[in-house]
Amino acid sequence: EPEVTQTPSHQVTQMGQEVILRCVPISNHLYFYWYRQILGQKVEFLVSFYNNEISEKSEIFDDQFSVERPDGSNFTLKIRSTKLEDSAMYFCASSVPGQGSTEAFFGQGTRLTVV
Amino acid sequence: AQSVAQPEDQVNVAEGNPLTVKCTYSVSGNPYLFWYVQYPNRGLQFLLKYITGDNLVKGSYGFEAEFNKSQTSFHLKKPSALVSDSALYFCAVRDIGQAGTALIFGKGTTLSVSS
């Protein structure tokens, strides 16, 4: 069964450093998303991406964040200058096109720890 | 603004007994509603969704959910709980209309099934 894969599974970085989280969405999906889950809290939407541009973003997704689809398979989330409060589990997801009725399939997540 | 409420942080049930995990939502229009399950250190797994039609929807692992428009609820149910159902359950909503828009998640309910 096709699945969303994320690398690395765990990343530790120093405050102020740049990190790139990588995702390979399911191959026939066209919508891509990043969500995050701070430990013990709910899953929060960061950004959605379609047709090589951001289609929606939340207030969390400020200028420190960016997304890119550098090739036909990868989808990345970059945090330019990490802060302690960026420590969270980051989930990539993808879905097929549809009028909002299609479910998103989530990867296993990347646990980001900022020290 | 869209929102989802899961009023119970934890639900405890004995194996073999029926279970209900509650969810209420608020959207400006008509909703698409989803349930996801998260096992420890894993990503979110899609369980079921309500789009339109029959108010009772069936999903994976014997789970079902009932959509009640007047009460703006979408409670998750299972007739007979298993110990392996113990996990964190998230309800999510998306406003009908636009594909690729954010899923808004509730804070999650931990289901604990005892043997």
PDB file of C-alpha atoms in Angstrom:
ATOM      1  CA  GLU A   1       0.000   0.000   0.000  1.00  0.00           C
ATOM      2  CA  PRO A   2       1.422   3.387  -0.942  1.00  0.00           C
ATOM      3  CA  GLU A   3       2.439   5.608   1.927  1.00  0.00           C
ATOM      4  CA  VAL A   4       3.892   8.997   2.718  1.00  0.00           C
ATOM      5  CA  THR A   5       7.489   8.726   3.854  1.00  0.00           C
ATOM      6  CA  GLN A   6       9.384  11.275   5.904  1.00  0.00           C
ATOM      7  CA  THR A   7      13.045  11.686   6.678  1.00  0.00           C
ATOM      8  CA  PRO A   8      14.696  11.921   9.083  1.00  0.00           C
ATOM      9  CA  SER A   9      12.592  10.344  11.793  1.00  0.00           C
ATOM     10  CA  HIS A  10      14.334  12.429  14.426  1.00  0.00           C
ATOM     11  CA  GLN A  11      16.408  15.596  14.072  1.00  0.00           C
ATOM     12  CA  VAL A  12      18.214  17.476  16.788  1.00  0.00           C
ATOM     13  CA  THR A  13      19.398  20.963  15.968  1.00  0.00           C
ATOM     14  CA  GLN A  14      20.785  23.947  17.769  1.00  0.00           C
ATOM     15  CA  MET A  15      18.710  27.084  18.134  1.00  0.00           C
ATOM     16  CA  GLY A  16      19.271  29.422  15.240  1.00  0.00           C
ATOM     17  CA  GLN A  17      20.225  26.692  12.787  1.00  0.00           C
ATOM     18  CA  GLU A  18      18.373  25.918   9.589  1.00  0.00           C
ATOM     19  CA  VAL A  19      16.650  22.580   9.187  1.00  0.00           C
ATOM     20  CA  ILE A  20      15.046  20.897   6.217  1.00  0.00           C
ATOM     21  CA  LEU A  21      12.463  18.215   6.733  1.00  0.00           C
ATOM     22  CA  ARG A  22      11.822  15.939   3.804  1.00  0.00           C
ATOM     23  CA  CYS A  23       8.785  14.091   2.600  1.00  0.00           C
ATOM     24  CA  VAL A  24       7.901  11.874  -0.310  1.00  0.00           C
ATOM     25  CA  PRO A  25       4.142  12.072  -0.858  1.00  0.00           C
ATOM     26  CA  ILE A  26       2.093   9.320  -2.435  1.00  0.00           C
ATOM     27  CA  SER A  27       2.874   9.360  -6.123  1.00  0.00           C
ATOM     28  CA  ASN A  28      -0.523  10.213  -7.642  1.00  0.00           C
ATOM     29  CA  HIS A  29      -1.392  12.809  -5.011  1.00  0.00           C
ATOM     30  CA  LEU A  30      -1.388  16.465  -5.958  1.00  0.00           C
ATOM     31  CA  TYR A  31      -2.045  18.240  -2.653  1.00  0.00           C
ATOM     32  CA  PHE A  32       0.684  18.318  -0.039  1.00  0.00           C
ATOM     33  CA  TYR A  33       0.559  19.514   3.531  1.00  0.00           C
ATOM     34  CA  TRP A  34       2.653  20.082   6.601  1.00  0.00           C
ATOM     35  CA  TYR A  35       1.211  19.813  10.083  1.00  0.00           C
ATOM     36  CA  ARG A  36       2.903  19.897  13.437  1.00  0.00           C
ATOM     37  CA  GLN A  37       2.118  18.484  16.847  1.00  0.00           C
ATOM     38  CA  ILE A  38       3.787  19.942  19.889  1.00  0.00           C
ATOM     39  CA  LEU A  39       4.166  17.279  22.547  1.00  0.00           C
ATOM     40  CA  GLY A  40       0.861  16.608  24.242  1.00  0.00           C
ATOM     41  CA  GLN A  41      -1.034  19.095  22.119  1.00  0.00           C
ATOM     42  CA  LYS A  42      -3.271  18.920  19.115  1.00  0.00           C
ATOM     43  CA  VAL A  43      -2.240  18.611  15.516  1.00  0.00           C
ATOM     44  CA  GLU A  44      -1.922  22.039  13.892  1.00  0.00           C
ATOM     45  CA  PHE A  45      -2.044  22.926  10.218  1.00  0.00           C
ATOM     46  CA  LEU A  46       0.943  24.753   8.802  1.00  0.00           C
ATOM     47  CA  VAL A  47       0.616  24.899   5.036  1.00  0.00           C
ATOM     48  CA  SER A  48      -0.897  23.301   1.958  1.00  0.00           C
ATOM     49  CA  PHE A  49       0.723  23.203  -1.459  1.00  0.00           C
ATOM     50  CA  TYR A  50      -0.740  22.592  -4.886  1.00  0.00           C
ATOM     51  CA  ASN A  51       0.467  23.148  -8.408  1.00  0.00           C
ATOM     52  CA  ASN A  52       3.838  24.396  -7.176  1.00  0.00           C
ATOM     53  CA  GLU A  53       2.487  27.085  -4.955  1.00  0.00           C
ATOM     54  CA  ILE A  54       1.119  27.553  -1.462  1.00  0.00           C
ATOM     55  CA  SER A  55      -2.652  27.283  -1.484  1.00  0.00           C
ATOM     56  CA  GLU A  56      -3.233  27.980   2.187  1.00  0.00           C
ATOM     57  CA  LYS A  57      -1.137  28.697   5.255  1.00  0.00           C
ATOM     58  CA  SER A  58      -1.766  29.251   8.918  1.00  0.00           C
ATOM     59  CA  GLU A  59      -0.565  31.994  11.238  1.00  0.00           C
ATOM     60  CA  ILE A  60       2.143  29.641  12.449  1.00  0.00           C
ATOM     61  CA  PHE A  61       3.685  29.546   8.979  1.00  0.00           C
ATOM     62  CA  ASP A  62       5.610  32.809   9.169  1.00  0.00           C
ATOM     63  CA  ASP A  63       8.634  34.020   7.241  1.00  0.00           C
ATOM     64  CA  GLN A  64      10.859  31.517   9.019  1.00  0.00           C
ATOM     65  CA  PHE A  65       9.119  28.699   7.204  1.00  0.00           C
ATOM     66  CA  SER A  66       9.177  27.789   3.542  1.00  0.00           C
ATOM     67  CA  VAL A  67       8.123  24.820   1.446  1.00  0.00           C
ATOM     68  CA  GLU A  68       9.404  23.520  -1.822  1.00  0.00           C
ATOM     69  CA  ARG A  69       8.878  20.713  -4.261  1.00  0.00           C
ATOM     70  CA  PRO A  70      12.380  20.548  -5.684  1.00  0.00           C
ATOM     71  CA  ASP A  71      11.701  17.628  -7.984  1.00  0.00           C
ATOM     72  CA  GLY A  72       8.880  15.342  -8.977  1.00  0.00           C
ATOM     73  CA  SER A  73       8.841  13.368  -5.774  1.00  0.00           C
ATOM     74  CA  ASN A  74      10.087  15.325  -2.765  1.00  0.00           C
ATOM     75  CA  PHE A  75       8.291  17.938  -0.706  1.00  0.00           C
ATOM     76  CA  THR A  76      10.323  19.834   1.867  1.00  0.00           C
ATOM     77  CA  LEU A  77       9.743  22.101   4.831  1.00  0.00           C
ATOM     78  CA  LYS A  78      12.547  24.495   5.722  1.00  0.00           C
ATOM     79  CA  ILE A  79      12.836  26.352   8.979  1.00  0.00           C
ATOM     80  CA  ARG A  80      15.426  29.087   8.508  1.00  0.00           C
ATOM     81  CA  SER A  81      16.393  29.889  12.077  1.00  0.00           C
ATOM     82  CA  THR A  82      14.996  27.423  14.546  1.00  0.00           C
ATOM     83  CA  LYS A  83      13.642  28.448  17.916  1.00  0.00           C
ATOM     84  CA  LEU A  84      13.106  26.339  20.997  1.00  0.00           C
ATOM     85  CA  GLU A  85       9.350  26.508  20.448  1.00  0.00           C
ATOM     86  CA  ASP A  86       9.740  24.889  17.031  1.00  0.00           C
ATOM     87  CA  SER A  87      10.364  21.600  18.817  1.00  0.00           C
ATOM     88  CA  ALA A  88       7.518  19.363  17.721  1.00  0.00           C
ATOM     89  CA  MET A  89       6.556  16.384  15.615  1.00  0.00           C
ATOM     90  CA  TYR A  90       6.159  17.515  12.028  1.00  0.00           C
ATOM     91  CA  PHE A  91       3.834  15.534   9.801  1.00  0.00           C
ATOM     92  CA  CYS A  92       3.719  15.609   6.048  1.00  0.00           C
ATOM     93  CA  ALA A  93       0.490  14.604   4.338  1.00  0.00           C
ATOM     94  CA  SER A  94      -0.845  14.313   0.832  1.00  0.00           C
ATOM     95  CA  SER A  95      -4.182  13.860  -0.881  1.00  0.00           C
ATOM     96  CA  VAL A  96      -5.691  13.418  -4.296  1.00  0.00           C
ATOM     97  CA  PRO A  97      -7.602  16.310  -5.858  1.00  0.00           C
ATOM     98  CA  GLY A  98     -11.189  16.736  -4.777  1.00  0.00           C
ATOM     99  CA  GLN A  99     -13.628  19.228  -3.405  1.00  0.00           C
ATOM    100  CA  GLY A 100     -12.267  18.876   0.093  1.00  0.00           C
ATOM    101  CA  SER A 101     -13.814  15.452   0.485  1.00  0.00           C
ATOM    102  CA  THR A 102     -10.630  13.502   0.089  1.00  0.00           C
ATOM    103  CA  GLU A 103      -8.797  12.372   3.154  1.00  0.00           C
ATOM    104  CA  ALA A 104      -5.186  13.244   3.744  1.00  0.00           C
ATOM    105  CA  PHE A 105      -2.658  10.488   4.221  1.00  0.00           C
ATOM    106  CA  PHE A 106      -0.016  11.226   6.820  1.00  0.00           C
ATOM    107  CA  GLY A 107       3.585  10.202   7.128  1.00  0.00           C
ATOM    108  CA  GLN A 108       5.145   8.838  10.292  1.00  0.00           C
ATOM    109  CA  GLY A 109       6.473  12.235  11.248  1.00  0.00           C
ATOM    110  CA  THR A 110       9.812  13.864  11.983  1.00  0.00           C
ATOM    111  CA  ARG A 111      10.489  14.676  15.582  1.00  0.00           C
ATOM    112  CA  LEU A 112      12.378  17.968  15.664  1.00  0.00           C
ATOM    113  CA  THR A 113      14.199  18.851  18.850  1.00  0.00           C
ATOM    114  CA  VAL A 114      15.712  22.313  19.105  1.00  0.00           C
ATOM    115  CA  VAL A 115      18.299  22.670  21.850  1.00  0.00           C
TER     116      VAL A 115
ATOM    117  CA  ALA B   1     -13.700  30.154  12.034  1.00  0.00           C
ATOM    118  CA  GLN B   2     -13.729  26.403  12.004  1.00  0.00           C
ATOM    119  CA  SER B   3     -13.202  24.498  15.213  1.00  0.00           C
ATOM    120  CA  VAL B   4     -13.488  21.020  16.636  1.00  0.00           C
ATOM    121  CA  ALA B   5     -14.125  20.085  20.236  1.00  0.00           C
ATOM    122  CA  GLN B   6     -13.392  16.742  21.805  1.00  0.00           C
ATOM    123  CA  PRO B   7     -14.739  17.204  25.307  1.00  0.00           C
ATOM    124  CA  GLU B   8     -13.064  14.154  26.858  1.00  0.00           C
ATOM    125  CA  ASP B   9      -9.322  13.921  27.308  1.00  0.00           C
ATOM    126  CA  GLN B  10      -9.629  10.234  28.068  1.00  0.00           C
ATOM    127  CA  VAL B  11     -12.204   7.502  27.625  1.00  0.00           C
ATOM    128  CA  ASN B  12     -11.871   4.251  29.533  1.00  0.00           C
ATOM    129  CA  VAL B  13     -13.798   1.165  28.517  1.00  0.00           C
ATOM    130  CA  ALA B  14     -13.594  -2.550  29.199  1.00  0.00           C
ATOM    131  CA  GLU B  15     -12.853  -4.911  26.359  1.00  0.00           C
ATOM    132  CA  GLY B  16     -16.036  -6.136  24.731  1.00  0.00           C
ATOM    133  CA  ASN B  17     -18.051  -3.106  25.773  1.00  0.00           C
ATOM    134  CA  PRO B  18     -19.245  -0.476  23.328  1.00  0.00           C
ATOM    135  CA  LEU B  19     -17.236   2.715  23.067  1.00  0.00           C
ATOM    136  CA  THR B  20     -18.036   6.273  22.096  1.00  0.00           C
ATOM    137  CA  VAL B  21     -15.565   9.078  21.523  1.00  0.00           C
ATOM    138  CA  LYS B  22     -17.294  12.424  21.247  1.00  0.00           C
ATOM    139  CA  CYS B  23     -16.712  15.208  18.758  1.00  0.00           C
ATOM    140  CA  THR B  24     -18.546  18.427  18.033  1.00  0.00           C
ATOM    141  CA  TYR B  25     -17.663  20.906  15.329  1.00  0.00           C
ATOM    142  CA  SER B  26     -18.253  24.433  14.173  1.00  0.00           C
ATOM    143  CA  VAL B  27     -17.992  25.557  10.567  1.00  0.00           C
ATOM    144  CA  SER B  28     -19.487  28.370   8.569  1.00  0.00           C
ATOM    145  CA  GLY B  29     -20.922  26.086   5.922  1.00  0.00           C
ATOM    146  CA  ASN B  30     -21.382  22.375   5.517  1.00  0.00           C
ATOM    147  CA  PRO B  31     -18.604  20.206   6.864  1.00  0.00           C
ATOM    148  CA  TYR B  32     -16.476  17.343   5.766  1.00  0.00           C
ATOM    149  CA  LEU B  33     -15.700  15.352   8.917  1.00  0.00           C
ATOM    150  CA  PHE B  34     -12.917  12.884   9.572  1.00  0.00           C
ATOM    151  CA  TRP B  35     -11.617  10.604  12.292  1.00  0.00           C
ATOM    152  CA  TYR B  36      -7.949   9.694  12.586  1.00  0.00           C
ATOM    153  CA  VAL B  37      -6.150   7.408  15.025  1.00  0.00           C
ATOM    154  CA  GLN B  38      -2.609   7.791  16.283  1.00  0.00           C
ATOM    155  CA  TYR B  39      -0.674   4.968  17.890  1.00  0.00           C
ATOM    156  CA  PRO B  40       2.389   5.806  20.015  1.00  0.00           C
ATOM    157  CA  ASN B  41       5.264   7.224  17.962  1.00  0.00           C
ATOM    158  CA  ARG B  42       3.302   6.788  14.765  1.00  0.00           C
ATOM    159  CA  GLY B  43       1.623   9.053  12.266  1.00  0.00           C
ATOM    160  CA  LEU B  44      -2.066   9.649  11.881  1.00  0.00           C
ATOM    161  CA  GLN B  45      -4.098   6.896  10.290  1.00  0.00           C
ATOM    162  CA  PHE B  46      -7.365   7.663   8.536  1.00  0.00           C
ATOM    163  CA  LEU B  47     -10.359   5.828  10.011  1.00  0.00           C
ATOM    164  CA  LEU B  48     -13.440   7.204   8.309  1.00  0.00           C
ATOM    165  CA  LYS B  49     -15.113  10.281   6.922  1.00  0.00           C
ATOM    166  CA  TYR B  50     -18.507  11.868   6.443  1.00  0.00           C
ATOM    167  CA  ILE B  51     -19.070  13.708   3.209  1.00  0.00           C
ATOM    168  CA  THR B  52     -22.756  13.442   2.438  1.00  0.00           C
ATOM    169  CA  GLY B  53     -25.586  10.949   2.467  1.00  0.00           C
ATOM    170  CA  ASP B  54     -26.192   8.400   5.186  1.00  0.00           C
ATOM    171  CA  ASN B  55     -25.515   9.880   8.603  1.00  0.00           C
ATOM    172  CA  LEU B  56     -23.929   6.653   9.815  1.00  0.00           C
ATOM    173  CA  VAL B  57     -20.585   6.002   8.189  1.00  0.00           C
ATOM    174  CA  LYS B  58     -18.483   2.910   8.597  1.00  0.00           C
ATOM    175  CA  GLY B  59     -14.736   2.811   8.546  1.00  0.00           C
ATOM    176  CA  SER B  60     -11.674   0.758   9.323  1.00  0.00           C
ATOM    177  CA  TYR B  61     -11.306  -1.736  12.161  1.00  0.00           C
ATOM    178  CA  GLY B  62     -15.045  -1.902  12.873  1.00  0.00           C
ATOM    179  CA  PHE B  63     -15.389   1.769  13.759  1.00  0.00           C
ATOM    180  CA  GLU B  64     -18.351   3.856  12.736  1.00  0.00           C
ATOM    181  CA  ALA B  65     -19.428   7.423  13.296  1.00  0.00           C
ATOM    182  CA  GLU B  66     -22.756   9.182  13.347  1.00  0.00           C
ATOM    183  CA  PHE B  67     -23.195  12.617  11.860  1.00  0.00           C
ATOM    184  CA  ASN B  68     -25.833  14.740  13.568  1.00  0.00           C
ATOM    185  CA  LYS B  69     -26.298  18.072  11.870  1.00  0.00           C
ATOM    186  CA  SER B  70     -28.660  19.551  14.443  1.00  0.00           C
ATOM    187  CA  GLN B  71     -26.247  18.802  17.261  1.00  0.00           C
ATOM    188  CA  THR B  72     -23.170  19.510  15.115  1.00  0.00           C
ATOM    189  CA  SER B  73     -21.681  16.261  16.322  1.00  0.00           C
ATOM    190  CA  PHE B  74     -19.736  13.415  14.777  1.00  0.00           C
ATOM    191  CA  HIS B  75     -19.209  10.830  17.509  1.00  0.00           C
ATOM    192  CA  LEU B  76     -16.999   7.821  16.891  1.00  0.00           C
ATOM    193  CA  LYS B  77     -18.393   4.468  17.967  1.00  0.00           C
ATOM    194  CA  LYS B  78     -17.570   0.814  18.060  1.00  0.00           C
ATOM    195  CA  PRO B  79     -19.950  -1.909  19.269  1.00  0.00           C
ATOM    196  CA  SER B  80     -17.269  -4.004  20.971  1.00  0.00           C
ATOM    197  CA  ALA B  81     -13.931  -2.535  22.024  1.00  0.00           C
ATOM    198  CA  LEU B  82     -10.613  -4.348  21.737  1.00  0.00           C
ATOM    199  CA  VAL B  83      -7.498  -3.775  23.802  1.00  0.00           C
ATOM    200  CA  SER B  84      -5.722  -3.019  20.525  1.00  0.00           C
ATOM    201  CA  ASP B  85      -8.059  -0.046  19.991  1.00  0.00           C
ATOM    202  CA  SER B  86      -6.197   1.793  22.742  1.00  0.00           C
ATOM    203  CA  ALA B  87      -4.760   4.872  21.057  1.00  0.00           C
ATOM    204  CA  LEU B  88      -5.204   8.612  20.580  1.00  0.00           C
ATOM    205  CA  TYR B  89      -8.179   9.571  18.438  1.00  0.00           C
ATOM    206  CA  PHE B  90      -8.552  12.835  16.578  1.00  0.00           C
ATOM    207  CA  CYS B  91     -11.645  14.318  15.035  1.00  0.00           C
ATOM    208  CA  ALA B  92     -11.088  16.779  12.183  1.00  0.00           C
ATOM    209  CA  VAL B  93     -13.203  19.049  10.031  1.00  0.00           C
ATOM    210  CA  ARG B  94     -12.792  20.743   6.708  1.00  0.00           C
ATOM    211  CA  ASP B  95     -15.157  23.328   5.310  1.00  0.00           C
ATOM    212  CA  ILE B  96     -16.818  22.185   2.120  1.00  0.00           C
ATOM    213  CA  GLY B  97     -15.812  24.019  -0.976  1.00  0.00           C
ATOM    214  CA  GLN B  98     -12.118  24.080  -1.481  1.00  0.00           C
ATOM    215  CA  ALA B  99      -9.818  21.189  -2.078  1.00  0.00           C
ATOM    216  CA  GLY B 100      -6.512  21.288  -0.329  1.00  0.00           C
ATOM    217  CA  THR B 101      -7.758  23.347   2.557  1.00  0.00           C
ATOM    218  CA  ALA B 102      -6.663  22.682   6.069  1.00  0.00           C
ATOM    219  CA  LEU B 103      -7.978  19.944   8.251  1.00  0.00           C
ATOM    220  CA  ILE B 104      -8.757  21.431  11.633  1.00  0.00           C
ATOM    221  CA  PHE B 105      -8.153  18.915  14.386  1.00  0.00           C
ATOM    222  CA  GLY B 106      -9.557  18.534  17.842  1.00  0.00           C
ATOM    223  CA  LYS B 107      -7.160  18.134  20.747  1.00  0.00           C
ATOM    224  CA  GLY B 108      -7.551  14.376  20.738  1.00  0.00           C
ATOM    225  CA  THR B 109      -9.057  11.783  23.055  1.00  0.00           C
ATOM    226  CA  THR B 110      -7.040   8.977  24.530  1.00  0.00           C
ATOM    227  CA  LEU B 111      -8.958   5.725  24.430  1.00  0.00           C
ATOM    228  CA  SER B 112      -7.904   3.130  26.959  1.00  0.00           C
ATOM    229  CA  VAL B 113      -9.409  -0.343  26.646  1.00  0.00           C
ATOM    230  CA  SER B 114      -8.787  -2.660  29.575  1.00  0.00           C
ATOM    231  CA  SER B 115      -8.823  -6.437  29.400  1.00  0.00           C
TER     232      SER B 115
END
